[in-house]
Tab-separated table of C-alpha atoms in Angstrom:
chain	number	residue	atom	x	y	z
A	1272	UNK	CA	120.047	-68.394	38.872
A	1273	UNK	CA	118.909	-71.185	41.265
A	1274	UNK	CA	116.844	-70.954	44.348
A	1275	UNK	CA	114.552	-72.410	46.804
A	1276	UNK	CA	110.989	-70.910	46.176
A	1277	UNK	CA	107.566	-71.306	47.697
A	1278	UNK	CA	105.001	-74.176	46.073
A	1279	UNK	CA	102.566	-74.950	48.689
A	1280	UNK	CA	102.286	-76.366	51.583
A	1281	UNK	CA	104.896	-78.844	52.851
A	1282	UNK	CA	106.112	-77.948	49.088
A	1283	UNK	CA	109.349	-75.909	48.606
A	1284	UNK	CA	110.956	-76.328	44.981
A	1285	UNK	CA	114.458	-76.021	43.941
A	1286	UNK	CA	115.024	-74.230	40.172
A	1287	UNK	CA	115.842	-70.986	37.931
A	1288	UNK	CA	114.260	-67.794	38.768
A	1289	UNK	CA	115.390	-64.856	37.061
A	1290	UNK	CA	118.929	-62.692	38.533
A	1291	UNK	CA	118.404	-60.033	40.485
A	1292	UNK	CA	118.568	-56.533	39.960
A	1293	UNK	CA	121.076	-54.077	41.738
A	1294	UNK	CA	118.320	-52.349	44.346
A	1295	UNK	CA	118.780	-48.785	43.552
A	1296	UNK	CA	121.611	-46.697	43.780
A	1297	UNK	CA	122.585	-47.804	47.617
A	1298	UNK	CA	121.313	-51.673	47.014
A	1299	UNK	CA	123.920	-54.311	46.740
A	1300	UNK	CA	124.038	-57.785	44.859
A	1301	UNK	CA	125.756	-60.251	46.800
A	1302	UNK	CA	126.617	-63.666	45.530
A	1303	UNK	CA	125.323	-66.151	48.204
A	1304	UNK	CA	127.851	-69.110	49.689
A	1305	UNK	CA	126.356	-69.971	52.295
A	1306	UNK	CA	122.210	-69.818	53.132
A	1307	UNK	CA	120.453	-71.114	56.104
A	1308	UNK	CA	117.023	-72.485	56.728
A	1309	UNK	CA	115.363	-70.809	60.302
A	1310	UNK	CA	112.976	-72.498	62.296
A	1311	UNK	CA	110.333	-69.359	61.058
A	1312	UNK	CA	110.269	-70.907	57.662
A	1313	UNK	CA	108.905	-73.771	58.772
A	1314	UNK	CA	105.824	-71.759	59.394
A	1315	UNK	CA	105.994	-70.626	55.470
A	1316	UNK	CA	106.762	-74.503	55.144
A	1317	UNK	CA	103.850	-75.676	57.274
A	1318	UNK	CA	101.358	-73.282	55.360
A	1319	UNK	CA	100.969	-70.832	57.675
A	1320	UNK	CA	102.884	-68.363	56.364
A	1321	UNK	CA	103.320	-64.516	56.770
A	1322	UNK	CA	101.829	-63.477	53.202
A	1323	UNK	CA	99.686	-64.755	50.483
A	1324	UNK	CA	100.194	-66.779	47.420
A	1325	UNK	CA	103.102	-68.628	46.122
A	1326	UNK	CA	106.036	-68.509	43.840
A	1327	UNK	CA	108.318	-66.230	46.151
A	1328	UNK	CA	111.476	-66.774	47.090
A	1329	UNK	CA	112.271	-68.333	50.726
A	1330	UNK	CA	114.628	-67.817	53.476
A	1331	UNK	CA	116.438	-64.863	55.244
A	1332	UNK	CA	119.797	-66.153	56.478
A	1333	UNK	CA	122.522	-65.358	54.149
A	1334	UNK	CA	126.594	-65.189	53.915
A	1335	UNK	CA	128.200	-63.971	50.683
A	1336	UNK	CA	130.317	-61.599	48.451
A	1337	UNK	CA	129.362	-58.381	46.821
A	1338	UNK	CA	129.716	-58.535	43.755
A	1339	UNK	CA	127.870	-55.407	42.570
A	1340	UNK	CA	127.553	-52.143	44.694
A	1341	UNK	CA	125.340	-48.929	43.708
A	1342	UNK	CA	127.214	-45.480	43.400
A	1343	UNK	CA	125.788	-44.756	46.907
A	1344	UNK	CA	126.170	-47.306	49.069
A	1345	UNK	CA	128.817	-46.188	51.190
A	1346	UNK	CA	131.540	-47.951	53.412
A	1347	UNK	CA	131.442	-50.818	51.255
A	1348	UNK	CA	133.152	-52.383	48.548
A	1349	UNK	CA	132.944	-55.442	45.474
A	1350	UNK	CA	134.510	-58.398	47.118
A	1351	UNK	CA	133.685	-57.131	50.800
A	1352	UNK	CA	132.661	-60.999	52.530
A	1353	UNK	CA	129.366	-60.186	54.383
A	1354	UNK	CA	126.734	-61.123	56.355
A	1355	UNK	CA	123.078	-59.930	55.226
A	1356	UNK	CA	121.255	-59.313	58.841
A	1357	UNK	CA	117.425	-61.074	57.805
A	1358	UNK	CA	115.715	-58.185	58.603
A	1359	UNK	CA	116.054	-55.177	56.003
A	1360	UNK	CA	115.551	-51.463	57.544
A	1361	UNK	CA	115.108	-48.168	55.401
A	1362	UNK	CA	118.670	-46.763	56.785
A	1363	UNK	CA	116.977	-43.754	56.900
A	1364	UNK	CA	115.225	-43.354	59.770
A	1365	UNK	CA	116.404	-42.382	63.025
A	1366	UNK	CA	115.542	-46.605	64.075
A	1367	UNK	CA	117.204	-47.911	61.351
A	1368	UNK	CA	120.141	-45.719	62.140
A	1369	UNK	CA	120.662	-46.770	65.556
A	1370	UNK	CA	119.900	-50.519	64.659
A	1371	UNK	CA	116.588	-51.352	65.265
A	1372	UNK	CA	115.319	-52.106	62.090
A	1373	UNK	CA	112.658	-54.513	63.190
A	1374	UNK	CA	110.623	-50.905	64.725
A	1375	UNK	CA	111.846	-49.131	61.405
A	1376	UNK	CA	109.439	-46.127	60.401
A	1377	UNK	CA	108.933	-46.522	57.009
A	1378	UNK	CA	108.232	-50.493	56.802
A	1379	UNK	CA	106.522	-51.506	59.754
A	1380	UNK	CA	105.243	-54.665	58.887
A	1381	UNK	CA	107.500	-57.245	59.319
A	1382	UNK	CA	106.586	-58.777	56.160
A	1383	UNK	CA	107.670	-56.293	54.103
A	1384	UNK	CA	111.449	-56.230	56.166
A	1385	UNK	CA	112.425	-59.565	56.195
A	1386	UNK	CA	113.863	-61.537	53.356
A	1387	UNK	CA	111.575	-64.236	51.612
A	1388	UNK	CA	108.430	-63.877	53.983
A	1389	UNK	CA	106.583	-62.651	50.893
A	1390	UNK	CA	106.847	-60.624	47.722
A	1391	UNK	CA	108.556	-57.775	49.206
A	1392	UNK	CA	111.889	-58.881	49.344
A	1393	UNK	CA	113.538	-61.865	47.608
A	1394	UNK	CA	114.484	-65.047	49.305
A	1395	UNK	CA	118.167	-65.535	50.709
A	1396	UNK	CA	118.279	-69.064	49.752
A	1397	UNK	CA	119.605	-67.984	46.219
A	1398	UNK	CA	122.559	-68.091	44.364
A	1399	UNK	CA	122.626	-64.269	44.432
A	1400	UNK	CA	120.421	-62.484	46.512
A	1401	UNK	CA	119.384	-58.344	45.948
A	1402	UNK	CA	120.274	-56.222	49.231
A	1403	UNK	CA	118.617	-53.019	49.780
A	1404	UNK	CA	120.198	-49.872	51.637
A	1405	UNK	CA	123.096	-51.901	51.659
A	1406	UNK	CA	125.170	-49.848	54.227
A	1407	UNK	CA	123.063	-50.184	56.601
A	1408	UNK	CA	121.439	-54.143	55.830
A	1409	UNK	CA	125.476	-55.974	55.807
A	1410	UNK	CA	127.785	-56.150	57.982
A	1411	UNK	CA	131.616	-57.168	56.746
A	1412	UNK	CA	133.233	-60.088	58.343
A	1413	UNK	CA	136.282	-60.621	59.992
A	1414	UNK	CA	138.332	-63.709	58.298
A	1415	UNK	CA	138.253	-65.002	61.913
A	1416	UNK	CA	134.510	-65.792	61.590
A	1417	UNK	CA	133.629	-68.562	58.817
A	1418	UNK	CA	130.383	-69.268	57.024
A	1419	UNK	CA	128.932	-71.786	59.464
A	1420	UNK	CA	129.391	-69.235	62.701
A	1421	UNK	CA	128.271	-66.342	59.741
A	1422	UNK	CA	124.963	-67.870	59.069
A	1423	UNK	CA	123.946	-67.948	62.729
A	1424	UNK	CA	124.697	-64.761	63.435
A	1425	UNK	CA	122.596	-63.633	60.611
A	1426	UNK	CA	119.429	-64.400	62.595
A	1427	UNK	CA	119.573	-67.358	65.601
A	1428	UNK	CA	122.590	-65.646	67.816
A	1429	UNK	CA	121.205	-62.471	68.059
A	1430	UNK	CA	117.912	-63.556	68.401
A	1431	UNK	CA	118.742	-65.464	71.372
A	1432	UNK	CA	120.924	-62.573	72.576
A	1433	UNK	CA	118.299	-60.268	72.305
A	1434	UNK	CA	115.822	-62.561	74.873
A	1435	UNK	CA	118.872	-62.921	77.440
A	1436	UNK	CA	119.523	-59.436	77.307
A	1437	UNK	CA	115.765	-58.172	77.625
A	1438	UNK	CA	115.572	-60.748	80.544
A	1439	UNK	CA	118.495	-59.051	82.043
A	1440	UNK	CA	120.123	-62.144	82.683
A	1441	UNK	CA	122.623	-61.153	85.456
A	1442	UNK	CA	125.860	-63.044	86.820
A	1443	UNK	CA	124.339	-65.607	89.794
A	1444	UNK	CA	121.121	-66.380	88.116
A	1445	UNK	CA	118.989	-69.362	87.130
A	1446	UNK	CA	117.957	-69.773	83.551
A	1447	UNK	CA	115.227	-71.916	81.370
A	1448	UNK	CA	115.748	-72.220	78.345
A	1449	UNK	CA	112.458	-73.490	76.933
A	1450	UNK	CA	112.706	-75.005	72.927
A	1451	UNK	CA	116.424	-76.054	71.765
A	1452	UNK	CA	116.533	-75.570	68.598
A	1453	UNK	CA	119.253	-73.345	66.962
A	1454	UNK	CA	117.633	-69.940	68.893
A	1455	UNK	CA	117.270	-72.358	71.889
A	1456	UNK	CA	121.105	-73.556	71.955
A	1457	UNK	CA	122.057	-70.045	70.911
A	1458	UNK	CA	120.337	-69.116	74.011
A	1459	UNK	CA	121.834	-71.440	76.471
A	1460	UNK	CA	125.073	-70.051	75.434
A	1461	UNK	CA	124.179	-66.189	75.473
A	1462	UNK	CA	122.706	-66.979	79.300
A	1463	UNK	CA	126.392	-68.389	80.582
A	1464	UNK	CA	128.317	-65.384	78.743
A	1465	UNK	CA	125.930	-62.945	80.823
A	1466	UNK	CA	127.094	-64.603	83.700
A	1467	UNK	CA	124.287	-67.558	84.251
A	1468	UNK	CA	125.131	-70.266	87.326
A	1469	UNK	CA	122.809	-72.910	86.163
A	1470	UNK	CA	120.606	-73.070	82.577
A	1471	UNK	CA	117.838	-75.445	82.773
A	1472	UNK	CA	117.353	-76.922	79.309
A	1473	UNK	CA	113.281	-78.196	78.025
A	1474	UNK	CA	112.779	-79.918	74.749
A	1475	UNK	CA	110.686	-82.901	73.711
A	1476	UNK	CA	113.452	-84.350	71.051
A	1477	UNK	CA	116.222	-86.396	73.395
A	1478	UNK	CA	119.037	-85.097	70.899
A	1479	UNK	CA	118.616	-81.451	71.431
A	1480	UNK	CA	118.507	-81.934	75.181
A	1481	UNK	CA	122.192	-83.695	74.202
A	1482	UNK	CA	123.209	-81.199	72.340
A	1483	UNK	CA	122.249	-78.530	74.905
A	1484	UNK	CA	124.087	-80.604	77.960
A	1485	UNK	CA	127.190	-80.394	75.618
A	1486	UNK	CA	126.944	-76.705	75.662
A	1487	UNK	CA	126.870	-76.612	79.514
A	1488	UNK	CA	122.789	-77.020	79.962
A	1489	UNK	CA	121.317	-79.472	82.707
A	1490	UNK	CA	118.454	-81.439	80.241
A	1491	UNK	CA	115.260	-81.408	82.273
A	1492	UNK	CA	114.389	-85.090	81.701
A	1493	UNK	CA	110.635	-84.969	82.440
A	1494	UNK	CA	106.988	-85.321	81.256
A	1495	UNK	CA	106.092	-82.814	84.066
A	1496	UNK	CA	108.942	-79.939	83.393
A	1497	UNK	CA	107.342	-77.565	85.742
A	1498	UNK	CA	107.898	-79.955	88.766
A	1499	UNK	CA	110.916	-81.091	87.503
A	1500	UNK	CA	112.014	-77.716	87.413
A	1501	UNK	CA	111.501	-76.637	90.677
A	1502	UNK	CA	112.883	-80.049	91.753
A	1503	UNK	CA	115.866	-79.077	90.555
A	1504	UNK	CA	116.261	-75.654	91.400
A	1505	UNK	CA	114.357	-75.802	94.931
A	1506	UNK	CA	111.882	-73.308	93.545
A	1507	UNK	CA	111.302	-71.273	90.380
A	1508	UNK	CA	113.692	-69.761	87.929
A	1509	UNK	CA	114.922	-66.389	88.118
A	1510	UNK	CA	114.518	-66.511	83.511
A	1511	UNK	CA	112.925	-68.510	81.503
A	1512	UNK	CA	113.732	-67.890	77.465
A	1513	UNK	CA	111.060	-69.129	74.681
A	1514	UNK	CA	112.163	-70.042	71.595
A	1515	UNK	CA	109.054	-71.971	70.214
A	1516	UNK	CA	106.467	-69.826	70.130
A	1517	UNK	CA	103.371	-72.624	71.100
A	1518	UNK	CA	100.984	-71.141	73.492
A	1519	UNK	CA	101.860	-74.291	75.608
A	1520	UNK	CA	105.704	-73.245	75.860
A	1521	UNK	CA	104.602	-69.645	76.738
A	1522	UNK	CA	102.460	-70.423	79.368
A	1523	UNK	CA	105.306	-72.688	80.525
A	1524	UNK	CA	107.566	-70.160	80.499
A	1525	UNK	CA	105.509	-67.875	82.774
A	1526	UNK	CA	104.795	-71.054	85.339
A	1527	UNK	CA	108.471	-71.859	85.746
A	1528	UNK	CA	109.957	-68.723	86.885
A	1529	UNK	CA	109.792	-67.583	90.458
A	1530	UNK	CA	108.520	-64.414	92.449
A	1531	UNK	CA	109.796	-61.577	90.598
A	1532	UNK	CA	110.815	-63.753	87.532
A	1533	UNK	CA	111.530	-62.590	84.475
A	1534	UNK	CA	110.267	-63.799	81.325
A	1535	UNK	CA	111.127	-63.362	77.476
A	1536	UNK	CA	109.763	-64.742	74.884
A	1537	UNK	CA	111.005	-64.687	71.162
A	1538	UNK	CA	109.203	-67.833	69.596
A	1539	UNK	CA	107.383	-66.349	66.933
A	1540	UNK	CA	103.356	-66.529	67.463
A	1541	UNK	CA	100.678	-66.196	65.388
A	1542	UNK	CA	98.050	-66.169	68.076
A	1543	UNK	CA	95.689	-63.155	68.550
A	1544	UNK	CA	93.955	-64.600	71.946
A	1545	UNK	CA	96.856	-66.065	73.612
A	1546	UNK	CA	95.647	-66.699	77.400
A	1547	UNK	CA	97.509	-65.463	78.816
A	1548	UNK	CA	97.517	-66.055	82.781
A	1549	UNK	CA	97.114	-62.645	84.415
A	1550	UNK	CA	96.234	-63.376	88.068
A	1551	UNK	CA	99.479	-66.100	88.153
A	1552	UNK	CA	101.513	-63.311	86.638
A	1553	UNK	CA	99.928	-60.316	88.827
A	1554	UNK	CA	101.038	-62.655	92.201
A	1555	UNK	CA	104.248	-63.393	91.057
A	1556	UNK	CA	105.097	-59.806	89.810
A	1557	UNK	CA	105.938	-61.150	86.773
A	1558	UNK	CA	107.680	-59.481	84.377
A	1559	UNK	CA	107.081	-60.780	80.260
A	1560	UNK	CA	108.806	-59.444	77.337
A	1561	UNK	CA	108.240	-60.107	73.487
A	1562	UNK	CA	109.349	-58.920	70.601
A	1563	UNK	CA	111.224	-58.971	67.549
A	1564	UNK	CA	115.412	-58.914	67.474
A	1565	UNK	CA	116.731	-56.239	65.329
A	1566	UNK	CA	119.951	-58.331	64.226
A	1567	UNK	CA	121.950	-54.526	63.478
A	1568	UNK	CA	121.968	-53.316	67.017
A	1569	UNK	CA	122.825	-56.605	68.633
A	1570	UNK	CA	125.613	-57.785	65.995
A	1571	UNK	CA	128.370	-55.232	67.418
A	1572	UNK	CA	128.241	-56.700	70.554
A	1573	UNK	CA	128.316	-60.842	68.841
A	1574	UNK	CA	131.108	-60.477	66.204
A	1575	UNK	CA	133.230	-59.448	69.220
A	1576	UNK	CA	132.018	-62.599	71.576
A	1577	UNK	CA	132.211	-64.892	68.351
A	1578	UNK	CA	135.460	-63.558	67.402
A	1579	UNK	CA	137.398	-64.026	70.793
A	1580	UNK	CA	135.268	-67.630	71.147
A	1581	UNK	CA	133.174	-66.469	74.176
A	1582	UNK	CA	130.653	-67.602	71.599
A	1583	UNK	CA	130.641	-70.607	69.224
A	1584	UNK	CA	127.907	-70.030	66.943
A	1585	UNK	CA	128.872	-72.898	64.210
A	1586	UNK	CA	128.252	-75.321	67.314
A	1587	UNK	CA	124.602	-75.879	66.454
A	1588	UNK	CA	124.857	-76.476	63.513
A	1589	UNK	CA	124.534	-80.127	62.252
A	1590	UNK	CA	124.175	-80.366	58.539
A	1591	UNK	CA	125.426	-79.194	55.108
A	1592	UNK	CA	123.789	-79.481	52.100
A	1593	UNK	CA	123.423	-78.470	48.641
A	1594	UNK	CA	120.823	-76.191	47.683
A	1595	UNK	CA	119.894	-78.579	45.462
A	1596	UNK	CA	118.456	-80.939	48.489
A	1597	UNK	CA	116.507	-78.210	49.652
A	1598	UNK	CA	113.189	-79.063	49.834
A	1599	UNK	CA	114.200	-82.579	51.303
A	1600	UNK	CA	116.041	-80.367	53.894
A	1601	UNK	CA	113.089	-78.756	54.779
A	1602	UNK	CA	111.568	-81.715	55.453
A	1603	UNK	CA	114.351	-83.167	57.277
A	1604	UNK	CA	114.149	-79.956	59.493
A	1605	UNK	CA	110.474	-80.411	59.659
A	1606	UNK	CA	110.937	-83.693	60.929
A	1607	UNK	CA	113.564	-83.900	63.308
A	1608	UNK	CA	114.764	-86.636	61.216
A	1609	UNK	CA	118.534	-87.339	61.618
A	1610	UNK	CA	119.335	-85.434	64.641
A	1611	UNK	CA	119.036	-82.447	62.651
A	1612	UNK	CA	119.537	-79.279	64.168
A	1613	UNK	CA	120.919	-76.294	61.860
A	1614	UNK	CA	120.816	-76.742	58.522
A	1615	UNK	CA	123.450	-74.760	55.961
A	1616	UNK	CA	122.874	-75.105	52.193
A	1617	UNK	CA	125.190	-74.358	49.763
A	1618	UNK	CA	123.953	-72.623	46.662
A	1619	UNK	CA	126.822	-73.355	44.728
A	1620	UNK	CA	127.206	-77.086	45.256
């Protein structure tokens, strides 16, 4: 089969790797249409991935078909159309079983539960792609829900949904949402569906501010986005979201709330000495939350949004390609070259 694998830095190839296997007697094979490249692989991308060596497959957003089921994967079926959540838990601990995978208790590293960080599960940017515990790692889809709103909500939408709701966004208050890429946008619209008045929006590319002020976002148009922020809202924020991860966007995140402000921050870092400003957040009685979304337990809650269009997932995202083009995708994505903001391949095309 064809798939995107890992050469090197600022090197991702496009060729035949072997098929896949069927995972055990509860694993799944499911025939890929539709694959997505996150702004985390960009880290892989950049060389500063999450495991050694090369030669593994790449990417964790996928939409497909089953077209092979174990004996014991139940409440499924061949030809079931399904999204693969990117993180993989065992479905047999008492985590996994309630959805959060990403704290499961028999992989704890995140390498080892995520699709194409590494060698311990295959990439999703495949023609067919090996699921594991398949009950409990995909999720049917509704016919109302197509590929391009499917591959968001394998990853960016609940990602984002997890930071609003850890921030306890609440009806009435003021929101920054600070990086505007796909987890960014996906943000701005989880904040107004919790009730948000105002969402701030901070990004240093001019068409992601656009695309966020189409979605309802007031574009903080500023070298100095702290000032500007508190220009605008006379005063800090009641939330600020992070979806970049740079210690700068952090620390901004954490200067542009207010007294009592609540901060969350889902940016992926790699940083083991972040500064982080204690006495700032010690006066403000700030409150600063991190983690990892488990896509399972926050899913129920999208597919019902998405599905009666309080949520429009497929609105961020801005190109389709061909597998074929991936590595010039992921430079195009790299880049920020063409307005580029979500990126679907097609593994078939």
């Amino acid at each position: 089969m064809k798939a995107l694998t890992y050469a090197g830095p600022r090197a991702i190839s496009f060729g035949d790797i072997g098929d896949p296997v069927l995972p055990g007697e509860d694993g799944a094979i499911v025939r890929v249409t539709a694959a997505g490249i996150c702004g985390s692989d960009l880290h892989i991308y950049g060389g500063h991935g999450f495991a050694p060596g090369t030669g593994y497959g790449v990417g964790h957003e996928a939409v497909g078909e089953i077209v092979e089921l174990g004996p014991q994967a139940h409440g499924l079926a061949v030809g079931d159309r399904v999204l693969v959540p990117a993180s993989a838990g065992c479905d047999r601990c008492g985590r996994c079983r309630s959805g959060i995978v990403a704290a499961c208790e028999r992989q704890p590293l995140p390498v080892d539960a995520c699709y194409g960080l590494g060698g311990s599960l295959p990439g999703a940017q495949a023609q067919l792609l090996a699921v594991p515990h398949a009950t409990g790692n995909l999720v049917r889809l509704p016919d109302a829900i197509g590929d391009e709103a499917a591959i968001v909500l394998t990853d960016n939408a609940p990602t984002a949904w997890y930071a609003a709701r850890r921030a306890r966004v609440a009806p009435g208050d003021t929101v920054v949402v600070i990086g505007l890429g796909p987890v960014g946008l996906m943000a701005v619209q989880s904040a107004f569906a919790m009730g948000a008045a105002r969402v701030l929006g901070i990004d240093l590319v001019a068409d992601r501010r656009a695309r966020a002020a189409e979605l309802g976002a007031e574009p903080v148009e500023s070298d100095d986005p702290k000032q500007a922020v508190r220009e605008m809202l006379g005063g800090g924020a009641d939330v600020a979201l992070e979806a970049v991860g740079a210690d700068a966007t952090i620390a901004l995140a954490t200067s542009v709330v207010g007294h009592r402000g609540r901060v969350s921050v889902v940016g992926v870092s790699q940083n083991r000495a972040f500064p982080f400003h204690l006495p700032l957040a010690q006066v403000k009685e700030l409150e600063f939350h991190i983690g990892l979304c488990s896509v399972q337990y926050e899913l129920p809650a999208l597919l019902k949004l998405t599905a009666a269009g309080r949520l429009r997932p497929e609105a961020v995202v801005s190109h389709r390609l061909p597998m074929s083009e991936g590595p010039a995708a992921y430079r195009m994505f790299a880049e920020r070259d063409d307005k580029v903001c979500k990126i679907l391949l097609d593994p078939w095309g």
